[in-house]
Amino acid sequence: IVEVHPAAKLICIEQDEDTFKNGTSSKNWSERVNWRHSDNIPVLHELIQQGSKFDLIDLDPFVSCRDQLDLVWPLLTNGASLFITFGGEYRRSFIGTNRKAIQRRYGWLNETLSNSDYLELIPSYFLGWVAQLAARNGFTFNVDYCVLYPNNCRFWTTASAASKSICAQWFESKIVAHQSG
C-alpha cells in the first residue's frame, strides 16, 4: 500500500507477538505505518470514538472477522475498499461444531452436505450476511474480486454509503432468500 499510495497513512493492528515483532522490525515498513500490538476490537472502538474514517479496511483474521464486521461501518468513507477474509471457520467447516458456530454467526446450517458441497455454498451465505449487515448500517457494496482458496475466501469490495431506503432496495435486489437445510 505504501508503494502504491505514497501518501497513505496506515494502522496495522496485530495481536500475535511474534508477527508484531517481525512487522515492526522490518526495514520495508514506512514511518507512516502505525503498528498497534493489540486485539483489534478495542482499537476499532477507539477509532470509532475518535471519529476516524478510512478509505480501506482489510479484515484478515486467523479464524473469524464476525465481531470486526459489526464495527467497521462507521469507519468507512463513501467508496471505501473493504477487504474481507472468511478464514479459519471456512477451512475447518468439515467439523460439525464449526458448522454450528457458523450457524450462530451467520444464520445458516446444513449438516448433511458433504464438505466440498458445503465449501461451495457457505461463502454465498457469509456474503449475504455481510450484505444484510451493510444495509443495516447504511451501506451497499460491490464485490470487485473474490477468490475461493483451499483454506479461506477473500472478498475485495467497494462500499458506498446510501440512504436506508436505497440500502433496503439494494439488499432485496441482490439477496435471494433460502431456507436452511
Short mmCIF file of the C-alpha atoms (twelve columns), coordinates in Angstrom:
data_MODEL
# 
_entry.id   MODEL 
# 
loop_
_atom_site.group_PDB 
_atom_site.id 
_atom_site.type_symbol 
_atom_site.label_atom_id 
_atom_site.label_alt_id 
_atom_site.label_comp_id 
_atom_site.label_asym_id 
_atom_site.label_seq_id 
_atom_site.Cartn_x 
_atom_site.Cartn_y 
_atom_site.Cartn_z 
_atom_site.pdbx_PDB_model_num 
ATOM 1   C CA . ILE A 1   0.000   0.000   0.000  1 
ATOM 2   C CA . VAL A 2   2.812   2.398   0.867  1 
ATOM 3   C CA . GLU A 3   4.437   1.784   -2.525 1 
ATOM 4   C CA . VAL A 4   1.208   2.294   -4.493 1 
ATOM 5   C CA . HIS A 5   -0.081  5.189   -2.368 1 
ATOM 6   C CA . PRO A 6   2.957   7.080   -1.031 1 
ATOM 7   C CA . ALA A 7   0.800   9.495   0.995  1 
ATOM 8   C CA . ALA A 8   -1.150  6.727   2.717  1 
ATOM 9   C CA . LYS A 9   -1.224  6.542   6.485  1 
ATOM 10  C CA . LEU A 10  -1.760  3.057   7.822  1 
ATOM 11  C CA . ILE A 11  -2.725  1.483   11.103 1 
ATOM 12  C CA . CYS A 12  -1.727  -2.163  11.397 1 
ATOM 13  C CA . ILE A 13  -3.235  -3.978  14.356 1 
ATOM 14  C CA . GLU A 14  -1.566  -7.245  15.276 1 
ATOM 15  C CA . GLN A 15  -2.291  -9.356  18.330 1 
ATOM 16  C CA . ASP A 16  0.332   -12.066 17.828 1 
ATOM 17  C CA . GLU A 17  3.584   -11.002 19.491 1 
ATOM 18  C CA . ASP A 18  5.939   -12.716 17.006 1 
ATOM 19  C CA . THR A 19  4.110   -11.298 13.992 1 
ATOM 20  C CA . PHE A 20  4.112   -7.868  15.624 1 
ATOM 21  C CA . LYS A 21  7.876   -8.054  16.290 1 
ATOM 22  C CA . ASN A 22  8.558   -9.211  12.720 1 
ATOM 23  C CA . GLY A 23  6.411   -6.464  11.256 1 
ATOM 24  C CA . THR A 24  7.820   -3.644  13.334 1 
ATOM 25  C CA . SER A 25  11.424  -4.719  12.869 1 
ATOM 26  C CA . SER A 26  11.183  -4.924  9.076  1 
ATOM 27  C CA . LYS A 27  13.111  -2.289  7.168  1 
ATOM 28  C CA . ASN A 28  10.391  -2.403  4.498  1 
ATOM 29  C CA . TRP A 29  7.877   -0.562  6.683  1 
ATOM 30  C CA . SER A 30  7.422   3.137   6.317  1 
ATOM 31  C CA . GLU A 31  7.209   5.566   9.221  1 
ATOM 32  C CA . ARG A 32  3.644   6.179   8.006  1 
ATOM 33  C CA . VAL A 33  2.667   2.769   9.378  1 
ATOM 34  C CA . ASN A 34  1.337   2.958   12.920 1 
ATOM 35  C CA . TRP A 35  1.704   -0.519  14.396 1 
ATOM 36  C CA . ARG A 36  -0.558  -1.395  17.323 1 
ATOM 37  C CA . HIS A 37  0.162   -4.519  19.378 1 
ATOM 38  C CA . SER A 38  -3.385  -5.231  20.436 1 
ATOM 39  C CA . ASP A 39  -6.571  -7.102  19.772 1 
ATOM 40  C CA . ASN A 40  -8.340  -5.150  17.035 1 
ATOM 41  C CA . ILE A 41  -11.732 -4.896  18.803 1 
ATOM 42  C CA . PRO A 42  -10.630 -2.281  21.396 1 
ATOM 43  C CA . VAL A 43  -8.686  -0.385  18.726 1 
ATOM 44  C CA . LEU A 44  -11.737 -0.308  16.445 1 
ATOM 45  C CA . HIS A 45  -13.842 1.030   19.340 1 
ATOM 46  C CA . GLU A 46  -11.193 3.686   19.993 1 
ATOM 47  C CA . LEU A 47  -11.130 4.710   16.315 1 
ATOM 48  C CA . ILE A 48  -14.933 4.951   16.240 1 
ATOM 49  C CA . GLN A 49  -14.862 7.180   19.337 1 
ATOM 50  C CA . GLN A 50  -12.281 9.402   17.617 1 
ATOM 51  C CA . GLY A 51  -14.476 9.707   14.523 1 
ATOM 52  C CA . SER A 52  -11.774 8.187   12.322 1 
ATOM 53  C CA . LYS A 53  -12.543 7.340   8.698  1 
ATOM 54  C CA . PHE A 54  -10.669 5.038   6.352  1 
ATOM 55  C CA . ASP A 55  -10.520 4.534   2.598  1 
ATOM 56  C CA . LEU A 56  -9.518  0.898   3.048  1 
ATOM 57  C CA . ILE A 57  -10.103 -1.608  5.815  1 
ATOM 58  C CA . ASP A 58  -8.712  -5.125  5.463  1 
ATOM 59  C CA . LEU A 59  -10.138 -7.731  7.826  1 
ATOM 60  C CA . ASP A 60  -7.869  -10.751 7.541  1 
ATOM 61  C CA . PRO A 61  -8.308  -12.755 10.755 1 
ATOM 62  C CA . PHE A 62  -6.962  -16.152 11.622 1 
ATOM 63  C CA . VAL A 63  -10.437 -17.515 12.393 1 
ATOM 64  C CA . SER A 64  -13.383 -15.109 12.140 1 
ATOM 65  C CA . CYS A 65  -13.981 -11.424 11.397 1 
ATOM 66  C CA . ARG A 66  -17.580 -11.620 12.655 1 
ATOM 67  C CA . ASP A 67  -17.094 -9.190  15.557 1 
ATOM 68  C CA . GLN A 68  -14.996 -6.791  13.491 1 
ATOM 69  C CA . LEU A 69  -17.664 -6.641  10.784 1 
ATOM 70  C CA . ASP A 70  -20.096 -5.328  13.376 1 
ATOM 71  C CA . LEU A 71  -17.744 -2.386  13.984 1 
ATOM 72  C CA . VAL A 72  -16.237 -1.304  10.649 1 
ATOM 73  C CA . TRP A 73  -19.192 0.536   9.098  1 
ATOM 74  C CA . PRO A 74  -18.821 3.887   10.901 1 
ATOM 75  C CA . LEU A 75  -15.123 3.820   9.992  1 
ATOM 76  C CA . LEU A 76  -15.645 3.595   6.211  1 
ATOM 77  C CA . THR A 77  -15.609 6.570   3.887  1 
ATOM 78  C CA . ASN A 78  -18.065 6.600   0.999  1 
ATOM 79  C CA . GLY A 79  -16.476 4.490   -1.726 1 
ATOM 80  C CA . ALA A 80  -14.054 2.777   0.668  1 
ATOM 81  C CA . SER A 81  -12.500 -0.576  -0.078 1 
ATOM 82  C CA . LEU A 82  -13.454 -3.269  2.402  1 
ATOM 83  C CA . PHE A 83  -11.430 -6.460  2.120  1 
ATOM 84  C CA . ILE A 84  -12.847 -9.429  3.999  1 
ATOM 85  C CA . THR A 85  -11.384 -12.867 4.674  1 
ATOM 86  C CA . PHE A 86  -13.730 -15.698 5.549  1 
ATOM 87  C CA . GLY A 87  -10.967 -17.671 7.227  1 
ATOM 88  C CA . GLY A 88  -10.417 -20.474 9.679  1 
ATOM 89  C CA . GLU A 89  -14.076 -21.174 10.247 1 
ATOM 90  C CA . TYR A 90  -14.374 -21.824 6.498  1 
ATOM 91  C CA . ARG A 91  -11.286 -24.034 6.460  1 
ATOM 92  C CA . ARG A 92  -12.498 -26.166 9.370  1 
ATOM 93  C CA . SER A 93  -16.147 -26.400 8.348  1 
ATOM 94  C CA . PHE A 94  -15.880 -30.168 7.965  1 
ATOM 95  C CA . ILE A 95  -16.124 -30.304 11.774 1 
ATOM 96  C CA . GLY A 96  -19.763 -30.403 12.902 1 
ATOM 97  C CA . THR A 97  -19.196 -27.994 15.797 1 
ATOM 98  C CA . ASN A 98  -17.674 -25.466 13.396 1 
ATOM 99  C CA . ARG A 99  -20.741 -25.652 11.178 1 
ATOM 100 C CA . LYS A 100 -22.856 -24.915 14.244 1 
ATOM 101 C CA . ALA A 101 -20.588 -21.962 15.115 1 
ATOM 102 C CA . ILE A 102 -21.057 -20.677 11.562 1 
ATOM 103 C CA . GLN A 103 -24.814 -21.025 12.066 1 
ATOM 104 C CA . ARG A 104 -24.620 -18.926 15.264 1 
ATOM 105 C CA . ARG A 105 -22.530 -16.271 13.494 1 
ATOM 106 C CA . TYR A 106 -24.178 -16.132 10.064 1 
ATOM 107 C CA . GLY A 107 -27.503 -17.936 10.324 1 
ATOM 108 C CA . TRP A 108 -27.062 -20.956 8.070  1 
ATOM 109 C CA . LEU A 109 -26.615 -24.630 8.881  1 
ATOM 110 C CA . ASN A 110 -26.662 -27.712 6.745  1 
ATOM 111 C CA . GLU A 111 -25.175 -30.755 8.438  1 
ATOM 112 C CA . THR A 112 -25.980 -33.147 5.598  1 
ATOM 113 C CA . LEU A 113 -23.858 -31.618 2.835  1 
ATOM 114 C CA . SER A 114 -20.517 -33.120 2.003  1 
ATOM 115 C CA . ASN A 115 -17.595 -30.896 2.917  1 
ATOM 116 C CA . SER A 116 -16.886 -29.998 -0.719 1 
ATOM 117 C CA . ASP A 117 -20.525 -29.010 -1.338 1 
ATOM 118 C CA . TYR A 118 -20.631 -27.044 1.914  1 
ATOM 119 C CA . LEU A 119 -17.409 -25.200 0.987  1 
ATOM 120 C CA . GLU A 120 -19.006 -24.206 -2.307 1 
ATOM 121 C CA . LEU A 121 -22.184 -22.842 -0.698 1 
ATOM 122 C CA . ILE A 122 -21.188 -21.247 2.589  1 
ATOM 123 C CA . PRO A 123 -19.278 -18.278 1.074  1 
ATOM 124 C CA . SER A 124 -22.548 -17.119 -0.524 1 
ATOM 125 C CA . TYR A 125 -24.345 -17.283 2.808  1 
ATOM 126 C CA . PHE A 126 -21.480 -15.459 4.504  1 
ATOM 127 C CA . LEU A 127 -21.556 -12.716 1.871  1 
ATOM 128 C CA . GLY A 128 -25.340 -12.492 2.181  1 
ATOM 129 C CA . TRP A 129 -24.922 -11.956 5.917  1 
ATOM 130 C CA . VAL A 130 -22.339 -9.209  5.220  1 
ATOM 131 C CA . ALA A 131 -24.804 -7.606  2.785  1 
ATOM 132 C CA . GLN A 132 -27.514 -7.614  5.431  1 
ATOM 133 C CA . LEU A 133 -25.131 -6.005  7.922  1 
ATOM 134 C CA . ALA A 134 -24.027 -3.414  5.370  1 
ATOM 135 C CA . ALA A 135 -27.608 -2.446  4.529  1 
ATOM 136 C CA . ARG A 136 -28.487 -2.090  8.218  1 
ATOM 137 C CA . ASN A 137 -25.532 0.263   8.604  1 
ATOM 138 C CA . GLY A 138 -26.307 2.473   5.608  1 
ATOM 139 C CA . PHE A 139 -24.017 0.869   3.021  1 
ATOM 140 C CA . THR A 140 -24.240 -1.083  -0.181 1 
ATOM 141 C CA . PHE A 141 -21.250 -2.775  -1.764 1 
ATOM 142 C CA . ASN A 142 -19.983 -4.271  -4.957 1 
ATOM 143 C CA . VAL A 143 -17.790 -7.345  -4.952 1 
ATOM 144 C CA . ASP A 144 -14.839 -6.288  -7.062 1 
ATOM 145 C CA . TYR A 145 -12.963 -9.548  -6.766 1 
ATOM 146 C CA . CYS A 146 -13.414 -12.851 -4.973 1 
ATOM 147 C CA . VAL A 147 -11.169 -15.868 -4.624 1 
ATOM 148 C CA . LEU A 148 -12.029 -19.180 -3.004 1 
ATOM 149 C CA . TYR A 149 -8.743  -20.573 -1.748 1 
ATOM 150 C CA . PRO A 150 -8.497  -24.074 -0.234 1 
ATOM 151 C CA . ASN A 151 -8.290  -22.614 3.269  1 
ATOM 152 C CA . ASN A 152 -10.208 -19.314 3.071  1 
ATOM 153 C CA . CYS A 153 -12.277 -16.995 0.906  1 
ATOM 154 C CA . ARG A 154 -11.190 -13.432 0.139  1 
ATOM 155 C CA . PHE A 155 -13.642 -10.747 -0.923 1 
ATOM 156 C CA . TRP A 156 -12.492 -7.360  -2.201 1 
ATOM 157 C CA . THR A 157 -15.444 -4.973  -2.089 1 
ATOM 158 C CA . THR A 158 -16.215 -1.304  -2.582 1 
ATOM 159 C CA . ALA A 159 -18.663 0.064   -0.019 1 
ATOM 160 C CA . SER A 160 -20.937 3.013   -0.769 1 
ATOM 161 C CA . ALA A 161 -22.900 4.994   1.776  1 
ATOM 162 C CA . ALA A 162 -26.591 5.158   0.947  1 
ATOM 163 C CA . SER A 163 -29.941 6.004   2.492  1 
ATOM 164 C CA . LYS A 164 -31.800 3.284   4.360  1 
ATOM 165 C CA . SER A 165 -34.365 3.024   1.550  1 
ATOM 166 C CA . ILE A 166 -31.648 2.617   -1.118 1 
ATOM 167 C CA . CYS A 167 -29.920 0.029   1.097  1 
ATOM 168 C CA . ALA A 168 -33.176 -1.893  1.502  1 
ATOM 169 C CA . GLN A 169 -33.793 -1.863  -2.273 1 
ATOM 170 C CA . TRP A 170 -30.198 -2.923  -2.950 1 
ATOM 171 C CA . PHE A 171 -30.402 -5.751  -0.445 1 
ATOM 172 C CA . GLU A 172 -33.713 -7.021  -1.833 1 
ATOM 173 C CA . SER A 173 -32.358 -6.926  -5.388 1 
ATOM 174 C CA . LYS A 174 -29.158 -8.815  -4.541 1 
ATOM 175 C CA . ILE A 175 -30.138 -11.378 -1.939 1 
ATOM 176 C CA . VAL A 176 -32.213 -14.473 -2.579 1 
ATOM 177 C CA . ALA A 177 -33.870 -15.979 0.470  1 
ATOM 178 C CA . HIS A 178 -33.014 -19.600 1.056  1 
ATOM 179 C CA . GLN A 179 -34.179 -21.883 3.795  1 
ATOM 180 C CA . SER A 180 -31.576 -23.577 5.930  1 
ATOM 181 C CA . GLY A 181 -31.132 -27.230 5.133  1 
# 
